[in-house]
Coordinates of C-alpha atoms and ligand atoms in Angstrom, one line a residue:
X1371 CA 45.8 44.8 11.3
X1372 CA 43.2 42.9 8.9
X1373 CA 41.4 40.3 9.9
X1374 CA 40.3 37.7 7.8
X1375 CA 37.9 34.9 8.7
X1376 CA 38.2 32.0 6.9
X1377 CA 34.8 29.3 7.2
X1378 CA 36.6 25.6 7.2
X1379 CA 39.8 24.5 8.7
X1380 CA 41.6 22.4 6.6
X1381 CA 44.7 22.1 4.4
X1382 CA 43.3 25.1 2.6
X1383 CA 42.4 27.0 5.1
X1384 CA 46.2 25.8 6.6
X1385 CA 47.5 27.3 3.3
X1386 CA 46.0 30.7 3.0
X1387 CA 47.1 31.3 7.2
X1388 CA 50.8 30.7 6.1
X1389 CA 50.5 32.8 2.3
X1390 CA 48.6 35.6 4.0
X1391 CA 51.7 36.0 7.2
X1392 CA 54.2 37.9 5.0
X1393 CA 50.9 40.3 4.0
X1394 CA 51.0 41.0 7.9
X1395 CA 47.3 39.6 7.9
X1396 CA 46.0 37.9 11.2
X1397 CA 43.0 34.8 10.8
X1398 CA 40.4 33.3 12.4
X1399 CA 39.3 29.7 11.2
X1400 CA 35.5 28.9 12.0
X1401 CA 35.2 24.8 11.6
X1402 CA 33.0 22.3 13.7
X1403 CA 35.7 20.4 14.7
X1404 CA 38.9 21.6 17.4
X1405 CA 41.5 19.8 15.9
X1406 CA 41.0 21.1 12.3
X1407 CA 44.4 21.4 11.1
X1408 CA 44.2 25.3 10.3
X1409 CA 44.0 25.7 14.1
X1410 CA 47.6 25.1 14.3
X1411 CA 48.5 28.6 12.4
X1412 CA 45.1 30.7 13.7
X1413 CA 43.1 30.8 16.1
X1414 CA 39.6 29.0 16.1
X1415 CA 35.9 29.3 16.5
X1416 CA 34.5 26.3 16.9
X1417 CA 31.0 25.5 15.9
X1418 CA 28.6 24.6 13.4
X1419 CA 27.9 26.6 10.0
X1420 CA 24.7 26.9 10.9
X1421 CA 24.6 27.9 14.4
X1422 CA 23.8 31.7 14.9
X1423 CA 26.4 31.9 18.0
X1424 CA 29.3 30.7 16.6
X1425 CA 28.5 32.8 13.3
X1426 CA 28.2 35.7 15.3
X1427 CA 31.5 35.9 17.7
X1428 CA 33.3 34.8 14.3
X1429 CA 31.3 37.9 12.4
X1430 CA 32.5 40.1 15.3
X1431 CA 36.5 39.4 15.4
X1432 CA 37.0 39.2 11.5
X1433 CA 37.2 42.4 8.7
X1434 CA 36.1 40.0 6.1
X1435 CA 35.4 36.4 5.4
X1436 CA 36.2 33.9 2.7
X1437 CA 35.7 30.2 2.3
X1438 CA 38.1 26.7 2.6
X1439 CA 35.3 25.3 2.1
X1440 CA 32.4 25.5 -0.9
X1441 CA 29.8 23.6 0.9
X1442 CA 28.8 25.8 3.5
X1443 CA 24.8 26.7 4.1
X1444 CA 23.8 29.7 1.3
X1445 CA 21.6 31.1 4.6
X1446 CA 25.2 30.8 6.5
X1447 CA 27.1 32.7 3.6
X1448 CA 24.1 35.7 3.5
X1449 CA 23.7 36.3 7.6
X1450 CA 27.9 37.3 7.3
X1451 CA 27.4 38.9 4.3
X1452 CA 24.6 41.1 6.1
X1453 CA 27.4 42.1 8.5
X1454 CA 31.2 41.7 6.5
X1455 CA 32.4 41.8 3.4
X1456 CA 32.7 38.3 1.9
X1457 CA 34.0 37.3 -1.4
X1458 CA 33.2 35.0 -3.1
X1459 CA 29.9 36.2 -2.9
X1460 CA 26.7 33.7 -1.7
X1461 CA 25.3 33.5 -5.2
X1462 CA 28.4 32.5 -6.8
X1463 CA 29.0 30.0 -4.1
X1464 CA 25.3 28.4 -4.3
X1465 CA 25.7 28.4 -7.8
X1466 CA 28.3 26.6 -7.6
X1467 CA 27.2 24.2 -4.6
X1468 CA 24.6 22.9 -7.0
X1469 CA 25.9 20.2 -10.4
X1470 CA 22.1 21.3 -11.8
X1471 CA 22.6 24.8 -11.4
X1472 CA 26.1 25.1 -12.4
X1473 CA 25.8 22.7 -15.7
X1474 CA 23.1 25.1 -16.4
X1475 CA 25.1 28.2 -16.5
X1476 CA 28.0 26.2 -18.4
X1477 CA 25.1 25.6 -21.1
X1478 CA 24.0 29.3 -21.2
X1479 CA 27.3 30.7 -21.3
X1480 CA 28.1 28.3 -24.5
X1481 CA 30.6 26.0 -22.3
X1482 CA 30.3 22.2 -23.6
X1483 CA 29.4 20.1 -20.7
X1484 CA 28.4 16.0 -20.9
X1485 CA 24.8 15.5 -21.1
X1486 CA 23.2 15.7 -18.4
X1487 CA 19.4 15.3 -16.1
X1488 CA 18.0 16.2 -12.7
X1489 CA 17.4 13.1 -11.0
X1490 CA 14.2 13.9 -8.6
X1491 CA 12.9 10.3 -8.2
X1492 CA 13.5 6.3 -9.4
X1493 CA 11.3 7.2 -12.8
X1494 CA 13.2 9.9 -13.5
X1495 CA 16.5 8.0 -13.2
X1496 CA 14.9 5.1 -15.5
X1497 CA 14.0 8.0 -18.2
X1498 CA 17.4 10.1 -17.9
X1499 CA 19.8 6.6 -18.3
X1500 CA 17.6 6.0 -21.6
X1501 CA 17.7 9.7 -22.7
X1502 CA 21.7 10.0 -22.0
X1503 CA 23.1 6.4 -22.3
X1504 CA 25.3 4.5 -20.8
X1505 CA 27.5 4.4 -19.4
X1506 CA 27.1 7.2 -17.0
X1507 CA 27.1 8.5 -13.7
X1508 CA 24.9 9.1 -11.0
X1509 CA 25.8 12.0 -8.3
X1510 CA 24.5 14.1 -6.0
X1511 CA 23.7 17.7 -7.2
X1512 CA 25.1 19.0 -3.6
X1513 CA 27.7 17.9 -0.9
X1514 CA 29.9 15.8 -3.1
X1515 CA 33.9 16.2 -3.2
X1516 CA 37.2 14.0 -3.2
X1517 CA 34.3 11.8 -5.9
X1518 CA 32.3 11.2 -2.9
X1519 CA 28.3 10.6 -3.7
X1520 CA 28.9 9.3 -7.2
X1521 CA 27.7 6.4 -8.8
X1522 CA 29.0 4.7 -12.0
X1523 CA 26.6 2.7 -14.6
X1524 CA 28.3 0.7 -17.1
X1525 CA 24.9 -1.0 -18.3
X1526 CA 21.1 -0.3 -18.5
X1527 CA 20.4 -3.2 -16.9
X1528 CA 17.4 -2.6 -13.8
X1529 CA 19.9 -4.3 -11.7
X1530 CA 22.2 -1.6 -12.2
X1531 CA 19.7 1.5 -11.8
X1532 CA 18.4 -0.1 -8.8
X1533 CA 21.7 -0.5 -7.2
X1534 CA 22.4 3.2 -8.6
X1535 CA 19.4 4.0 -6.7
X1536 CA 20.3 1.9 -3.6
X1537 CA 23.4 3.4 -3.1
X1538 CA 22.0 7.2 -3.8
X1539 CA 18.6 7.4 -3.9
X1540 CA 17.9 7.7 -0.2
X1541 CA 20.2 11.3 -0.7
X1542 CA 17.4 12.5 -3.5
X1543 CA 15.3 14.7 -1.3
X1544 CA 18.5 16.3 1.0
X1545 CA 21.3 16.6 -1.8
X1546 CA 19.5 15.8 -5.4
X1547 CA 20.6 14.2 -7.8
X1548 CA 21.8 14.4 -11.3
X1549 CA 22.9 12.0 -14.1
X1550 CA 26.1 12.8 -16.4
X1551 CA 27.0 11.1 -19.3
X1552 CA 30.5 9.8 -19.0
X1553 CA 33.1 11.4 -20.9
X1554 CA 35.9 8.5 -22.1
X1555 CA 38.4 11.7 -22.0
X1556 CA 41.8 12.0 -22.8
X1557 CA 43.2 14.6 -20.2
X1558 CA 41.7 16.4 -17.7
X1559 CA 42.8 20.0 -16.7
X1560 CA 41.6 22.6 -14.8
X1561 CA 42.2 26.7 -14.9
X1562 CA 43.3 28.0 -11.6
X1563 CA 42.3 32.0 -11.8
X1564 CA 41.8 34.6 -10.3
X1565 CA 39.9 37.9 -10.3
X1566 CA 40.1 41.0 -8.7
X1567 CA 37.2 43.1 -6.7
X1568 CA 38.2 45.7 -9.6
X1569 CA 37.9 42.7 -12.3
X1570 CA 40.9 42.1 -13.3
X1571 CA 41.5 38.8 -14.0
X1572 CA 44.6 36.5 -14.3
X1573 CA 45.1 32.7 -14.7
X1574 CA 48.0 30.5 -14.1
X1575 CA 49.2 28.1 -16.6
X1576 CA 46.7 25.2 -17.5
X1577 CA 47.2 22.4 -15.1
X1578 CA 46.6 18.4 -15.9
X1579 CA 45.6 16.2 -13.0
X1580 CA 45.3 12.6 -12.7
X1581 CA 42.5 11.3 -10.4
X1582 CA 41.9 7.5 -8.8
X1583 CA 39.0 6.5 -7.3
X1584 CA 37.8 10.4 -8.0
X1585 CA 40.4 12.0 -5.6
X1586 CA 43.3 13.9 -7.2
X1587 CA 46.4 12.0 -7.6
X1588 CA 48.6 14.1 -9.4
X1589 CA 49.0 17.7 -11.5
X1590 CA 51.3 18.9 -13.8
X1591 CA 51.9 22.6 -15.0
X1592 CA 52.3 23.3 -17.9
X1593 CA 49.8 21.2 -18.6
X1594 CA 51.5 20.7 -22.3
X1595 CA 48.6 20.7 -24.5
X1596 CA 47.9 22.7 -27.5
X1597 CA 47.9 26.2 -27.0
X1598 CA 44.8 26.7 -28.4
X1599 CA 43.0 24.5 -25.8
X1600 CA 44.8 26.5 -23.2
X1601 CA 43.8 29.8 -24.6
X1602 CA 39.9 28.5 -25.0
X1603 CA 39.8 27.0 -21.5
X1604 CA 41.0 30.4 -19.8
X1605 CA 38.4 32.2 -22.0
X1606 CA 36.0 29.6 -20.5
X1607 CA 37.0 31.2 -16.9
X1608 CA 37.0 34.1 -17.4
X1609 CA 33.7 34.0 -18.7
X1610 CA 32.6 32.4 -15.5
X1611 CA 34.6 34.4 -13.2
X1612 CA 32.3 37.6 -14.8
X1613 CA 29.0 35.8 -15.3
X1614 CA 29.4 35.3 -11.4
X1615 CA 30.7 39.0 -10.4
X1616 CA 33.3 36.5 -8.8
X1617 CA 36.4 37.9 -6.5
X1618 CA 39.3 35.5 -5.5
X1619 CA 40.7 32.1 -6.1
X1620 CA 38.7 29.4 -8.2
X1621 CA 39.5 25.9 -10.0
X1622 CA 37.4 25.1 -13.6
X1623 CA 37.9 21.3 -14.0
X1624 CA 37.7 20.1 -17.5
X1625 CA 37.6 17.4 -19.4
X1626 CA 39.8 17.3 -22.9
X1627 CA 38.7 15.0 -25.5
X1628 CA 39.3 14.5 -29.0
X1629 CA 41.1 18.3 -28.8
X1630 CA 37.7 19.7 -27.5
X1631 CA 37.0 20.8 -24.0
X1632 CA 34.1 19.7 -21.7
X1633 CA 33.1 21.5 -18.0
X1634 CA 33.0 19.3 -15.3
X1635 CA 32.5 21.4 -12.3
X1636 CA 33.5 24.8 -10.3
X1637 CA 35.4 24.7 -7.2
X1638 CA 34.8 28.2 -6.0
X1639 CA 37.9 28.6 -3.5
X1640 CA 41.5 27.9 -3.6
X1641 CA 42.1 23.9 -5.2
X1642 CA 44.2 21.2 -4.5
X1643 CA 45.1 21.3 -8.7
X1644 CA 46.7 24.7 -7.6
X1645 CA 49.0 23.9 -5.3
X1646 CA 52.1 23.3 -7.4
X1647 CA 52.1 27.7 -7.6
X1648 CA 53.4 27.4 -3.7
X1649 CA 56.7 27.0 -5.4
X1650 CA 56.0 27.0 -9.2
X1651 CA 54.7 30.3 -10.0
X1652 CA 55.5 33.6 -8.9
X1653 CA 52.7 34.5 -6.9
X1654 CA 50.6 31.7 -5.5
X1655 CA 46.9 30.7 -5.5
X1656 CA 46.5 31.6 -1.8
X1657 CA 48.3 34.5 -2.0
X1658 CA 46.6 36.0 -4.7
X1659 CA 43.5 34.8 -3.3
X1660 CA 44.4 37.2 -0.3
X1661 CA 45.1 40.1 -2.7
X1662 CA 42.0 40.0 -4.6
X1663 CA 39.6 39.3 -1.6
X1664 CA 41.2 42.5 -0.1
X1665 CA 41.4 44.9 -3.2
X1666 CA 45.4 44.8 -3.5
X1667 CA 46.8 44.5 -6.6
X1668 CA 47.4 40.9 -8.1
X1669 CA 50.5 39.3 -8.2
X1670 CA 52.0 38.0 -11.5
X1671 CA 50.8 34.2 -12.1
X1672 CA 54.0 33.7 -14.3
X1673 CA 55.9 30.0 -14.2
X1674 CA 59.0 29.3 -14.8
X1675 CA 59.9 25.5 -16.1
X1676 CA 57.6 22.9 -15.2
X1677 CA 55.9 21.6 -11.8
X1678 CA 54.2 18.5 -10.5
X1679 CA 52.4 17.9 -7.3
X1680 CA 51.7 14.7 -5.8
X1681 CA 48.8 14.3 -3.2
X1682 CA 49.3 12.0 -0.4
X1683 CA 46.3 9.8 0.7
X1684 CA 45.8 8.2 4.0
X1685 CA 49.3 8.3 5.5
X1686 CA 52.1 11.0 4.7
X1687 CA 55.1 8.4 3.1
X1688 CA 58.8 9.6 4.1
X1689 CA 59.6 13.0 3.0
X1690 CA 63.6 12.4 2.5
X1691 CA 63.3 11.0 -1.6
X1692 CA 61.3 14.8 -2.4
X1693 CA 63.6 16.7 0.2
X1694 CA 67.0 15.3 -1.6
X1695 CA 65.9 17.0 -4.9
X1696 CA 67.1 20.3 -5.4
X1697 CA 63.3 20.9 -6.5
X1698 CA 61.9 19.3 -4.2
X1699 CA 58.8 20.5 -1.2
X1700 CA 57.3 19.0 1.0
X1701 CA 53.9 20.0 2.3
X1702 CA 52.4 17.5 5.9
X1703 CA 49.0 19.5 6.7
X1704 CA 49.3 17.8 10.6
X1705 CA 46.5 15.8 9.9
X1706 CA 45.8 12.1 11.5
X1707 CA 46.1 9.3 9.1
X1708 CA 42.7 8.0 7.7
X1709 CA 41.6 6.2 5.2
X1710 CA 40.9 8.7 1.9
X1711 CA 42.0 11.5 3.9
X1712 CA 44.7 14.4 1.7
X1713 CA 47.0 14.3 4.6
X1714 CA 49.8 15.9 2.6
X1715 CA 51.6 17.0 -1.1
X1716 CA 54.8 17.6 -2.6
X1717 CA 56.1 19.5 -5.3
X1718 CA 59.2 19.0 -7.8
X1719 CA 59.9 22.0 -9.9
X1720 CA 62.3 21.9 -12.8
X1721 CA 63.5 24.0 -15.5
X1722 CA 62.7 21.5 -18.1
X1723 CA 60.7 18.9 -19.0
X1724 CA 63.4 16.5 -19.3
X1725 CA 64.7 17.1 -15.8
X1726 CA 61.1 17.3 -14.3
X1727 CA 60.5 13.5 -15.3
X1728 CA 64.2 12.3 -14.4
X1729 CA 63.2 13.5 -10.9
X1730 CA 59.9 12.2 -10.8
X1731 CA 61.6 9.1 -11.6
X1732 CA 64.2 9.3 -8.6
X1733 CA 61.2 9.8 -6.4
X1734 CA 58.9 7.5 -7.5
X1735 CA 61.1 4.8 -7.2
X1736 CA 62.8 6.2 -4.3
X1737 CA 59.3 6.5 -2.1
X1738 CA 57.8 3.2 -4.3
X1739 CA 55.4 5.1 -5.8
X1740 CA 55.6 4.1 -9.2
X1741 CA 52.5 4.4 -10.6
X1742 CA 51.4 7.6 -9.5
X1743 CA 54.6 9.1 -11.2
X1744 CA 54.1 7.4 -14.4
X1745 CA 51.1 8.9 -15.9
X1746 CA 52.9 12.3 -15.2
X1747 CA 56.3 11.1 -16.8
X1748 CA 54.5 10.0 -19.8
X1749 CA 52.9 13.2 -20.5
X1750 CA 56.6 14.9 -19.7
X1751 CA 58.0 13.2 -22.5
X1752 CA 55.6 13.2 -25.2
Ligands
ATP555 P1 36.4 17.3 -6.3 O1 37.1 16.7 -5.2 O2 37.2 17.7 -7.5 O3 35.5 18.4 -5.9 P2 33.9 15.9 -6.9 O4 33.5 14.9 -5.8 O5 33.2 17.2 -6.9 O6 35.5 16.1 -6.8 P3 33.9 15.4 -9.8 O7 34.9 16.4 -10.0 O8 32.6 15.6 -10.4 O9 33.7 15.1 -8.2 O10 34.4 13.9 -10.1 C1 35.6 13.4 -9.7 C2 36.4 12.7 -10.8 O11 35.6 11.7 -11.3 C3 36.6 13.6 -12.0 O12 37.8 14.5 -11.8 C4 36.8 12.6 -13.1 O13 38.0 12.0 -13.0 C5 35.7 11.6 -12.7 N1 34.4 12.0 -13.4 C6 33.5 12.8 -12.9 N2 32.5 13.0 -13.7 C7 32.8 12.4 -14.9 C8 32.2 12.2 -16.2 N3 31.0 12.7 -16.4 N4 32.9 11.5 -17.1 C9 34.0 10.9 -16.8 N5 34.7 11.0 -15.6 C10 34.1 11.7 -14.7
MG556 MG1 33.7 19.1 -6.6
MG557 MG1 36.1 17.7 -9.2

């Protein structure tokens, strides 16, 4: 029976355990803390990314190892590498742990991305804000997610790059930093694909997401724009996927405006944008992350009718207003409640659009959550 060792224990993690039991696959989760909530499907090592023993008894028990999690150490990723099979491979992954590096590589492989600057000191910040404008925003190059490590200037004022600085510049030597322009988009969408240790790639349906405060909100597949902006954001990925001799699951966030597309950033694992395929597409994201990790063929990433996810923050809310839908799924990752924390999602699926946003309706009112349906709804009936 294959092993798979997955490093991180969250929701995704959580995910993967329960798409890969039909496969007949077994998992081990390596995270620093006991109670991650992939422990509660497979069994755990617990210990630190970087410590040797832990890495080792995890090394010994697994046939191969993938990520939940894109921010573990490159030197982590290469010592299992040395002694399993792991996909993706480290140099996509610290590629892809790095904004610098990864903007870069957008830029050589002809992908618009905002204008952007490494940020290695206080003068450098002063010099990028006049190069790029404002407003933009300051972030670490490493270690950020959910919009964690991000700053926002709306002026050039000093008062602003020194609280820009205050709030990140003690982070410049461990993280680094860079400074983005900020795109006034109109949509933001992301490709969830995936690609095979033969190559072959596949994408789902372009997926729109809605973000507050930098932490996903909503999504909704089809995403309903243009075709040709679907067709030119897969080419994007795909692009990427080779450029990186990448194998499995990964998110492209983007940024649409004016009809053009602009990269934001690689998650190079399984994402939160891709969760509506669960129940929306025939084969889902953690699945075929499974498939293409172990050289089996892909499954079809085929839709039918429309899908919307909506993340929970802090506290799951009552799961009877998605349950009563005949589309309705419910998704509680037995996490504690906390403050910012993706304790949860649910998806509607519908065979149209039309009946999509009548039940995002029900439910939003239903589970007083209003206005995190009605971005979604608009975009349903436009
Ligand atoms: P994730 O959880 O997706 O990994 P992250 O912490 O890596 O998030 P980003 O994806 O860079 O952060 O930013 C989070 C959100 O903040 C974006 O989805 C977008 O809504 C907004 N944002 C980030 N960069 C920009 C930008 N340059 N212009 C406009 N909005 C931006
Ligand atoms: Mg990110
Ligand atoms: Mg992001």
């Amino acid at each position: 029976m294959t092993s798979i060792g997955i490093l991180g224990g969250g929701q995704l993690a959580r995910m993967m355990a329960l798409a890969g039991a039909p496969l007949g696959l077994r998992f081990l989760v390596l995270d620093s803390v006991a109670d991650a909530c992939a422990g509660q499907f497979a069994p755990m090592v617990v210990g630190d990314y970087t410590d040797e023993a832990a890495l080792a008894e995890f090394a010994s028990r697994i046939d191969i190892a993938t990520f939940d999690f894109e921010n573990v150490p490159a030197q982590s990723a290469q010592w299992l590498t040395d002694r399993v099979p792991v996909f993706p491979n480290p140099r996509a992954l610290a590629l892809t742990q790095d904004r610098l590096a990864e903007k870069t590589l957008f830029r050589e492989l002809g992908i618009p991305v905002p204008e952007f600057a490494d940020v290695a000191d206080r003068a450098a910040l002063t010099a990028a804000v006049k190069t790029i404008g404002v407003p933009c925003i300051l972030k670490t190059r490493r270690l950020g997610y959910d919009g964690k490590g991000q700053f926002r200037l709306r002026d050039d004022r000093p008062e602003t790059l020194d609280a820009a600085w205050a709030a990140l510049g003690a982070q410049a030597d461990r993280t680094g930093l860079i400074l983005e322009a900020f795109v006034p988009f109109e949509a933001e969408a992301s490709v969830v694909a995936v690609r095979g240790r033969d190559g072959e790639f596949r994408a789902w349906p372009l997926t729109r997401n809605w973000h507050v405060d930098g932490v996903l909100s909503a999504s909704l597949a089809p995403a309903m724009f243009p075709a040709d902006i679907e067709t030119l954001a897969v080419a994007h990925a795909r692009t990427l996927a080779e450029a990186l001799d990448y194998v499995g699951v990964f998110a492209l966030e983007l940024f649409v405006r004016d009809g053009k597309l602009m990269a934001n950033e690689i998650a190079p694992r399984v994402h939160n944008s891709g969760h509506w395929t669960i129940e929306g597409a025939e084969t889902s994201q953690f699945q075929n992350h499974l498939r293409a990790i172990l050289g089996l063929p892909l499954g079809s990433t085929r839709m039918v009718g429309h899908a919307s996810m909506l993340n929970w923050i802090g506290a799951l809310p009552d799961a009877k207003p998605v349950l009563a839908e005949a589309g309705g799924h419910w998704h509680d990752y037995g996490k504690e409640s906390r403050a910012g924390r993706k304790v949860g999602h649910a998806t509607l699926r519908e065979d149209s659009a039309q009946a999509l946003a009548d039940a995002l309706q029900r439910v939003g009112v239903a589970m007083r959550r209003e206005e995190q349906v009605a971005p979604v709804i608009e975009a349903l009936k436009r």
